[in-house]
Tab-separated table of C-alpha atoms in Angstrom:
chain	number	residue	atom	x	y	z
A	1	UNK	CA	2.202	22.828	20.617
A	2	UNK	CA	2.892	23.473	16.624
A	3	UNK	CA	1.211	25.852	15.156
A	4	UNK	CA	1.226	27.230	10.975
A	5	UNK	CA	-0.057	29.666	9.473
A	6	UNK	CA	-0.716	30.142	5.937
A	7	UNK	CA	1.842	32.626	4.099
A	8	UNK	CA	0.900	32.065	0.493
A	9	UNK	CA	-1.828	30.174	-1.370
A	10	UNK	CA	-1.703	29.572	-5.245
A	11	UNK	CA	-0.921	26.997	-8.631
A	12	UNK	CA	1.709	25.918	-10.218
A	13	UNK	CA	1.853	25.486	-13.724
A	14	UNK	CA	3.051	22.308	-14.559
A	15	UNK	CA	3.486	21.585	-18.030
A	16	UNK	CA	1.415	23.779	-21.085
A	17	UNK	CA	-2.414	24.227	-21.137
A	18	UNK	CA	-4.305	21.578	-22.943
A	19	UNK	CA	-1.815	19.153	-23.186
A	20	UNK	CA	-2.889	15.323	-24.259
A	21	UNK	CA	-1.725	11.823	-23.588
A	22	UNK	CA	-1.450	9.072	-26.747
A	23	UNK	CA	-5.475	8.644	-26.916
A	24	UNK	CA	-6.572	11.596	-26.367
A	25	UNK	CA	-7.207	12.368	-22.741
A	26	UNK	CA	-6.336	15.832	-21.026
A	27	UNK	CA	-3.609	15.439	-18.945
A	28	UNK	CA	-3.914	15.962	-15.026
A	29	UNK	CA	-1.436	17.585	-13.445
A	30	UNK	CA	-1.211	15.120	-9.625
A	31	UNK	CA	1.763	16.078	-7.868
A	32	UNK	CA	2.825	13.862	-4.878
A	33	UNK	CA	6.256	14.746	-4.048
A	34	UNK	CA	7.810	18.249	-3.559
A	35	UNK	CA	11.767	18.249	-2.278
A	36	UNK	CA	13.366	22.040	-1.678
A	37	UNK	CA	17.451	21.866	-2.901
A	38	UNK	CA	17.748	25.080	-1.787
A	39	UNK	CA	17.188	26.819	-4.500
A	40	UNK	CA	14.834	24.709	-6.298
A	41	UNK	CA	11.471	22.969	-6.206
A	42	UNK	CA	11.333	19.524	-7.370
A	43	UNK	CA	8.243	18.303	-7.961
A	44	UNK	CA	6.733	14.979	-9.420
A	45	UNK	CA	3.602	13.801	-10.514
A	46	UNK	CA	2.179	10.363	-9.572
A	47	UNK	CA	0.956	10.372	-13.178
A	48	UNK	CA	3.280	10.546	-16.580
A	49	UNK	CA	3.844	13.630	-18.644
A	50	UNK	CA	4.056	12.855	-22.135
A	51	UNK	CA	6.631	14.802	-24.184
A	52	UNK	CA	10.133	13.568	-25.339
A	53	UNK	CA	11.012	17.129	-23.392
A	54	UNK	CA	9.140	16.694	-20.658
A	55	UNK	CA	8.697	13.876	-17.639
A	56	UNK	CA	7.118	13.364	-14.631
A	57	UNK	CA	9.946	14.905	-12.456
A	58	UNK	CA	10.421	18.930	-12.684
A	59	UNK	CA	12.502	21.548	-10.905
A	60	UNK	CA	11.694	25.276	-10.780
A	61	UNK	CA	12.667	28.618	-8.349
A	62	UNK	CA	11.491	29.223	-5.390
A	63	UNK	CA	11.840	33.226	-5.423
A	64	UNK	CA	10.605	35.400	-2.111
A	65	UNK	CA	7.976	36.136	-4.192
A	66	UNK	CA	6.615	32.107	-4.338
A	67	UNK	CA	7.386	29.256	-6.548
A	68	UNK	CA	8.138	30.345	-10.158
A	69	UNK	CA	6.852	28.562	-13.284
A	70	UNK	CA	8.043	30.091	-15.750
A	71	UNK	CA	11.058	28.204	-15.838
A	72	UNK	CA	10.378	24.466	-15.658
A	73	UNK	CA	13.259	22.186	-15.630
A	74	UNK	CA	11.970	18.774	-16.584
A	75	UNK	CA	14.171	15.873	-16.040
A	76	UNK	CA	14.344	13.721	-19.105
A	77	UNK	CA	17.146	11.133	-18.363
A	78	UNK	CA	15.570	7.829	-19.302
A	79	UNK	CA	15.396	6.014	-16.141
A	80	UNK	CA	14.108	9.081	-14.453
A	81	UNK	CA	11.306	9.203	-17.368
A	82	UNK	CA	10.531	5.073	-16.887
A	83	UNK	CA	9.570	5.332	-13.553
A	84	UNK	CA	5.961	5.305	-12.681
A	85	UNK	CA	3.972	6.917	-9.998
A	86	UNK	CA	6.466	8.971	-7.949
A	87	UNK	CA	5.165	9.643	-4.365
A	88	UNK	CA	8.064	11.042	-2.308
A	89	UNK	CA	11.261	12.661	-2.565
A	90	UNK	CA	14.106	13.044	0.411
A	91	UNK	CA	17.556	14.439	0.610
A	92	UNK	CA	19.938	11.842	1.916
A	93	UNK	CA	20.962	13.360	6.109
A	94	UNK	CA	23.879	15.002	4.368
A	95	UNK	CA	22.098	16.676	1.929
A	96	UNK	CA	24.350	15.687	-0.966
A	97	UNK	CA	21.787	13.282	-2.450
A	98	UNK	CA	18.180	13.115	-3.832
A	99	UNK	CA	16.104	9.798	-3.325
A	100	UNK	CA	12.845	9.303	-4.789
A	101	UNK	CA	10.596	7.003	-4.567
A	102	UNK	CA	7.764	5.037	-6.651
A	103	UNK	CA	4.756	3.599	-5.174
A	104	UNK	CA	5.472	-0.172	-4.971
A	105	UNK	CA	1.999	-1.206	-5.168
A	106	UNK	CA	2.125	-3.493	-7.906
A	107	UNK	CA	4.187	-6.393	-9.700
A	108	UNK	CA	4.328	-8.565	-11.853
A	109	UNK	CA	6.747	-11.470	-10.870
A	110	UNK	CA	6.726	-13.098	-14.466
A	111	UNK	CA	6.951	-10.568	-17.091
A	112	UNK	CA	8.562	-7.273	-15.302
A	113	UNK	CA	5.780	-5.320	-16.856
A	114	UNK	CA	4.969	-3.204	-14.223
A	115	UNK	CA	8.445	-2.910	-12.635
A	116	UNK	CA	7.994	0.774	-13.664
A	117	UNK	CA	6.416	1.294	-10.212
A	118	UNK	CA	9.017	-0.501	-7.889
A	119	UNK	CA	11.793	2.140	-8.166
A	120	UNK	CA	13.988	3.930	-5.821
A	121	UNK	CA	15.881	6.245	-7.617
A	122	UNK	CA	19.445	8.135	-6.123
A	123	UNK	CA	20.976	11.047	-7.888
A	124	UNK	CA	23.823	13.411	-7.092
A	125	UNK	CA	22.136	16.508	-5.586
A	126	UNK	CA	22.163	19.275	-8.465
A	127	UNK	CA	22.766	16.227	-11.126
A	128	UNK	CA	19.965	14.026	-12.109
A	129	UNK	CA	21.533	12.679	-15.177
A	130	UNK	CA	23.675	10.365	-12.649
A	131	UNK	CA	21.042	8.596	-11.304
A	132	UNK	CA	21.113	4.803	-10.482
A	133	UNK	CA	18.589	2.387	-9.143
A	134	UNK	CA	18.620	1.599	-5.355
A	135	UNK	CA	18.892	-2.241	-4.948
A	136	UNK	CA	18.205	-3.905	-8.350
A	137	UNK	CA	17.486	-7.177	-9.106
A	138	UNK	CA	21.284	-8.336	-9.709
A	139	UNK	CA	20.437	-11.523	-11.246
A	140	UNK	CA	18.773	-10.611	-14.351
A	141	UNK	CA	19.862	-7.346	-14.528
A	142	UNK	CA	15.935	-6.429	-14.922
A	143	UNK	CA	15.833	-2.313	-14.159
A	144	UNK	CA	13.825	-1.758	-10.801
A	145	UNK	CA	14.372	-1.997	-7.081
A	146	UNK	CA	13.353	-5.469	-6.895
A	147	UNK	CA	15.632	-6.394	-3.694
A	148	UNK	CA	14.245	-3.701	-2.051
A	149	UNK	CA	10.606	-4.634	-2.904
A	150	UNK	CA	11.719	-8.371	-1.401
A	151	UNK	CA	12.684	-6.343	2.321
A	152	UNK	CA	9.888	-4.380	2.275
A	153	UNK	CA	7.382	-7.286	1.456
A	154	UNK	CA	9.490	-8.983	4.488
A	155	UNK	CA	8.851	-6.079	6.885
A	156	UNK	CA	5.206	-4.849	6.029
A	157	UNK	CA	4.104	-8.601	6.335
A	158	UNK	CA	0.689	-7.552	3.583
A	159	UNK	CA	0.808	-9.273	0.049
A	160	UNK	CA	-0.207	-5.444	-1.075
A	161	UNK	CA	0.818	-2.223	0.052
A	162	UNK	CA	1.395	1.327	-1.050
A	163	UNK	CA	4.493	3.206	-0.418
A	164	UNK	CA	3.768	7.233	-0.620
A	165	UNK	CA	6.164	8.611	2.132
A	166	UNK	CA	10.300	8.936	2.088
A	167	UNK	CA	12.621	10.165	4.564
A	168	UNK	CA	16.009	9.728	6.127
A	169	UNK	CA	17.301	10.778	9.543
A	170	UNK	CA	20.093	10.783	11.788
A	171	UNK	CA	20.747	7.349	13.075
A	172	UNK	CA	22.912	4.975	15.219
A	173	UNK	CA	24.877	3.404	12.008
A	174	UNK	CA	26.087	4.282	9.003
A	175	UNK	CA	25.223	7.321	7.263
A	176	UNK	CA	21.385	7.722	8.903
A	177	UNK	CA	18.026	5.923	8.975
A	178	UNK	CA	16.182	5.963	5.589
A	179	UNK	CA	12.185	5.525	6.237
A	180	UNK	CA	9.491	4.679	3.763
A	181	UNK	CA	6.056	5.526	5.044
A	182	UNK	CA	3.224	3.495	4.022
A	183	UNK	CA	-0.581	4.375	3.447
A	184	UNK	CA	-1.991	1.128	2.148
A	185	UNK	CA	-2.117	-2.456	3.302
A	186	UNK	CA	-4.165	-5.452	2.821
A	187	UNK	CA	-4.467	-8.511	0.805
A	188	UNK	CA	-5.018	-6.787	-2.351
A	189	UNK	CA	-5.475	-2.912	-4.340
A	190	UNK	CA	-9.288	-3.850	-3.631
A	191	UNK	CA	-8.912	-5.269	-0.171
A	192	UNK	CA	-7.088	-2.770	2.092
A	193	UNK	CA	-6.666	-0.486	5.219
A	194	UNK	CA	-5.277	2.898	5.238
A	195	UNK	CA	-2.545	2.662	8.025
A	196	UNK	CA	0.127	5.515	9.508
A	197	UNK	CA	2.916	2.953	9.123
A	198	UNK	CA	6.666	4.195	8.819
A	199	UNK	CA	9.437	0.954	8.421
A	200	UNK	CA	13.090	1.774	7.448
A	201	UNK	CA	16.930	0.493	7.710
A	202	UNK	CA	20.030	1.886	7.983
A	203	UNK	CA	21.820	2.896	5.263
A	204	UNK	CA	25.621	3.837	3.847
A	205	UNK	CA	26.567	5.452	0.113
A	206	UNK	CA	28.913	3.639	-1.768
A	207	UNK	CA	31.888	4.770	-3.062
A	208	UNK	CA	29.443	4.451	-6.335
A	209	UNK	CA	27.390	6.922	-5.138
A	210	UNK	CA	24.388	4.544	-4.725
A	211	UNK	CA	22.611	3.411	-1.664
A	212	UNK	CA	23.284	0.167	0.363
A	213	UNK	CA	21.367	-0.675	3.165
A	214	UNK	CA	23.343	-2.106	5.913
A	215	UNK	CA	20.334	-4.004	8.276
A	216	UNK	CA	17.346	-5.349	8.033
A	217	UNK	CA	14.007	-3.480	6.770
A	218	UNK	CA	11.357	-4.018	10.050
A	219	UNK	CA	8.870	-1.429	11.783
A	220	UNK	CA	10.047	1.757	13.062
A	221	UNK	CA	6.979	3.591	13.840
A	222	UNK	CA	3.196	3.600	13.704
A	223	UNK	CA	0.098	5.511	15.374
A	224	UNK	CA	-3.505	5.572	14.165
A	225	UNK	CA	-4.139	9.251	13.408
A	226	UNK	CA	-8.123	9.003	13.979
A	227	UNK	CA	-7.342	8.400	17.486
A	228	UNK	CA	-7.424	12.305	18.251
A	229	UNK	CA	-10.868	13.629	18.232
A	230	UNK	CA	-9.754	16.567	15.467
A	231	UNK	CA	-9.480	13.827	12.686
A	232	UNK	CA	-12.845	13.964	10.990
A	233	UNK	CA	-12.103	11.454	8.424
A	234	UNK	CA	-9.857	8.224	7.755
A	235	UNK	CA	-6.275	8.951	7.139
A	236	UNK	CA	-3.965	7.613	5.449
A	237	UNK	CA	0.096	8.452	5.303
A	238	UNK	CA	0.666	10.561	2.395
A	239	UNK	CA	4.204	12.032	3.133
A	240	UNK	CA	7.222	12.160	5.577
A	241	UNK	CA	9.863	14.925	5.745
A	242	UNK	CA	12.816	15.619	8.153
A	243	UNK	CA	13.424	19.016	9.467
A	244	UNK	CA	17.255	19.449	10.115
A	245	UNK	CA	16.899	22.696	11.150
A	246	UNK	CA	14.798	21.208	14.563
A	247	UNK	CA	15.887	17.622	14.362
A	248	UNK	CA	12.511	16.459	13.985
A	249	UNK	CA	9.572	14.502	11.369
A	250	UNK	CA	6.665	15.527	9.622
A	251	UNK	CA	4.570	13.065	8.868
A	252	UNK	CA	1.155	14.121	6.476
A	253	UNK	CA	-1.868	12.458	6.028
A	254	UNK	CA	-4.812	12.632	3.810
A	255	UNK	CA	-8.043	11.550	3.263
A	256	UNK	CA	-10.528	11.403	0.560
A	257	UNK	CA	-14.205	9.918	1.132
A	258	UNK	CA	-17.280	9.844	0.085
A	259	UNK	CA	-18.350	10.273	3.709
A	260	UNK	CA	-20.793	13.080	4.468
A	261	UNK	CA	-20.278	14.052	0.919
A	262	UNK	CA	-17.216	14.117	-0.872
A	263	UNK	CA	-14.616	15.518	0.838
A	264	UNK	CA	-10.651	16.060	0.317
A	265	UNK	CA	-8.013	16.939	2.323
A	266	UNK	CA	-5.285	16.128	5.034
A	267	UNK	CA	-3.618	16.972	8.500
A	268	UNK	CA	0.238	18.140	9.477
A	269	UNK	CA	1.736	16.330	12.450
A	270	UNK	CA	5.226	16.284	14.196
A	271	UNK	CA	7.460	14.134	16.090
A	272	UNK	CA	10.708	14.671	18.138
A	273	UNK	CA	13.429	11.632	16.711
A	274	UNK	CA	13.637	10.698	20.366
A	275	UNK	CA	9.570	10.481	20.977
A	276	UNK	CA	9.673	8.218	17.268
A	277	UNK	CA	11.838	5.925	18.431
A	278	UNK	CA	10.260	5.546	21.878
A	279	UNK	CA	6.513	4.518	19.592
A	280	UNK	CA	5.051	7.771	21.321
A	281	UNK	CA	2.247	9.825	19.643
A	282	UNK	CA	3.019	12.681	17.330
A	283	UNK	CA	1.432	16.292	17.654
A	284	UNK	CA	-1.201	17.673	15.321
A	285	UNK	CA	-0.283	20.788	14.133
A	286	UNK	CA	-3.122	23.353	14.976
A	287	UNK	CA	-3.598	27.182	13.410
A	288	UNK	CA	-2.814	29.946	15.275
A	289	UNK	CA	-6.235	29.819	16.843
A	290	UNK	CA	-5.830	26.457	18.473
A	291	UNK	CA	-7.501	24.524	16.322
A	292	UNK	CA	-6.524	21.740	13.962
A	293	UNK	CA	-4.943	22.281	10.816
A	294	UNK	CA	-6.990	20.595	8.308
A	295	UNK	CA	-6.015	21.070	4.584
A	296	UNK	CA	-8.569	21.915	2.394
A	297	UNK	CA	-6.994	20.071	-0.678
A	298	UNK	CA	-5.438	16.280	-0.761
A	299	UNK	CA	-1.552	17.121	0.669
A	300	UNK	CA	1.059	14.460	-1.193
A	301	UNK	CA	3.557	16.039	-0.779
A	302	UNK	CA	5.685	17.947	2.197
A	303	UNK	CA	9.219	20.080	1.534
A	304	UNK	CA	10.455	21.679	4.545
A	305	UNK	CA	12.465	25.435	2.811
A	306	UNK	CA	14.031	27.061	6.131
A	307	UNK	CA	13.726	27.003	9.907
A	308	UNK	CA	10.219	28.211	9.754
A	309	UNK	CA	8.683	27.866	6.336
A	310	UNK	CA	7.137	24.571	4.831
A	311	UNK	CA	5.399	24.179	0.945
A	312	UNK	CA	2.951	21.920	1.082
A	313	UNK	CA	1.887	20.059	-2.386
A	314	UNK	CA	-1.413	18.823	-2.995
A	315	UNK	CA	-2.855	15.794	-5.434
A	316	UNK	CA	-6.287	16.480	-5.528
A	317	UNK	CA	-7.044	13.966	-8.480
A	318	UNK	CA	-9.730	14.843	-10.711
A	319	UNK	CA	-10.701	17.433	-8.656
A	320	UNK	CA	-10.319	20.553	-9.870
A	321	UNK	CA	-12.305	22.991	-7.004
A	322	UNK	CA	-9.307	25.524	-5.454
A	323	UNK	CA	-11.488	26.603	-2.338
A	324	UNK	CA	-9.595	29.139	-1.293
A	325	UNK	CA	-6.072	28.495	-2.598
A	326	UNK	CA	-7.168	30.820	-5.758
A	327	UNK	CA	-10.533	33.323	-6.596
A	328	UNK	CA	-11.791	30.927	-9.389
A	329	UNK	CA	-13.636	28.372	-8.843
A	330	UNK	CA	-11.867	25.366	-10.330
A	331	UNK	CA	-7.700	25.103	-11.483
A	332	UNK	CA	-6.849	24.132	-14.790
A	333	UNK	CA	-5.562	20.358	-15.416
A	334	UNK	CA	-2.243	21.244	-16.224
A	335	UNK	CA	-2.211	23.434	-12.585
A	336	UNK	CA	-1.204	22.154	-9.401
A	337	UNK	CA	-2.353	23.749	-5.996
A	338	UNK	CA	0.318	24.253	-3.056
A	339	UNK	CA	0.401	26.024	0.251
A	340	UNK	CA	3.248	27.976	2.056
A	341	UNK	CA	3.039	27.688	5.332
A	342	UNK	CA	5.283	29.614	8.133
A	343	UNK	CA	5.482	26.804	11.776
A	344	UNK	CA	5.966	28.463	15.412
């Protein structure tokens, strides 16, 4: 059994009070993807941040004291900045490189429009201004992962899905197993299930410093989280994140529904590499009491900081309650909630 308890509760500050997009709107700060360098937070938000200084993708301390704001590091290279709807981060297994990933859940095949959201993005670790695009279209030289969307279309089998988890692990070629985690699938963004799915390939860096995966995309893993009789709501994957320090995978989910009432939030489980690749069930990760651990906010977004500490990252939308993360009521737009959490 895995059990956390809550060390630290609070909001990050993610870009100035008030701040407005081109017509007008407030801006919402919706982070999905946290990644721990260890020193930093990265953080990105599944929605832009306008600013010639600013972008969607930000770094700032974690101090013993919690995550520190008051020194956000945006990163403003331009094809960081052109990507659209971020929804994980990973470190490649030997931690010299950062992948992120965009959401993949929409294209257009005959004007590139909305290649924006088929990106993923490798960078030295410590040096985002060398980024490069994973698997590009090398025919028309058209910026975006579009090879990559082509095996992933191959091994998801839907016409639409959403991508919102990234990891990579130890594996039996090359330099590990990279794994995208889906939430969506169906037919269309209006005609879909949410799904626990993980697929993946092996995968080598070039002597470019890019990403080449070296088999084919297909199914590594799946379970159906509302199978255990804790899940009170449909779930869908909303983050994956190796631990090196155990050898193992987190895998998040989340749920938001009108069901009952509305309601937001998400559960922590964990897997063993060798009970992932034997397709058995992972564990729900309870509180210290036994009971499951059911987040109170929508987690996105998973970092795992030491041997025993995790920072959870949540995209709660347009909702702007903080429960208990905070004493007031309701968070700011430009704030962000986020959980430490210490796992026994």
């Amino acid at each position: 059994m895995t059990q956390a308890s809550i060390l630290q509760q609070g909001t990050i500050h993610c870009f100035p009070a008030g701040l407005r997009d081109e017509q007008g709107k407030l801006v919402n700060a919706e982070v999905s993807a946290v990644l721990y360098d260890g020193k930093r937070l990265i953080l990105a938000s599944d929605k832009p941040i306008p600013g010639e200084e600013r972008s969607a993708v930000f770094a700032l301390p974690m101090t013993s004291q919690g995550p520190d704001d008051s020194e956000l590091d945006y990163f403003t290279t331009p094809l960081i900045k052109q990507a659209v709807k971020y929804e994980d981060f990973a470190l490649t297994t030997d931690a010299r490189y950062v992948l992120a990933t965009t959401g993949f859940d929409r294209i257009d095949d005959v004007s590139h429009d909305l290649n924006a959201y088929n990106h993923l993005l490798i960078w030295p670790l410590g040096e985002p201004d060398k980024v490069q695009v994973v698997d590009p279209d090398p025919r028309d030289g058209v910026e975006g992962s579009l090879e990559l969307r082509n095996k992933l279309d191959h091994a998801i089998g839907f016409p639409y899905y959403k991508i919102e988890g990234l990891a990579t692990i130890p594996g039996e070629r090359g330099d590990g197993l990279l794994l995208f985690g889906i939430r969506e699938q169906g037919q269309a963004h209006d005609d879909f299930a949410y799904v626990s799915r993980v697929v993946g390939a092996h995968y080598e860096i070039s002597d470019r410093g890019n990403l080449v995966l070296i088999d084919e995309m297909r199914e590594i893993y799946t379970f159906d989280p509302g199978e255990h009789e804790s899940v009170r709501f449909e779930c869908g994957l909303s983050s994956l994140e190796y631990d090196p320090y155990h050898g193992r995978l987190y895998l998040v989910n989340s749920f938001e529904t009108e069901q009952e009432g509305p309601h937001i939030g998400g559960y922590l489980w964990v897997i063993s590499l060798e009970d992932l690749h034997a397709g058995k069930r992972p564990t729900l990760v309870t509180s210290p009491e036994g009971d499951a651990l059911e987040f109170e906010h929508k987690a996105e977004g998973l970092a795992v900081l030491d041997h025993e500490r995790l920072f959870v990252a949540y995209d709660n939308d347009r909702h702007l309650g903080l429960g208990s993360v905070d004493e007031r009521d309701e968070r700011h737009a430009c704030e962000a909630p986020y959980t430490l959490l210490r796992v026994s």
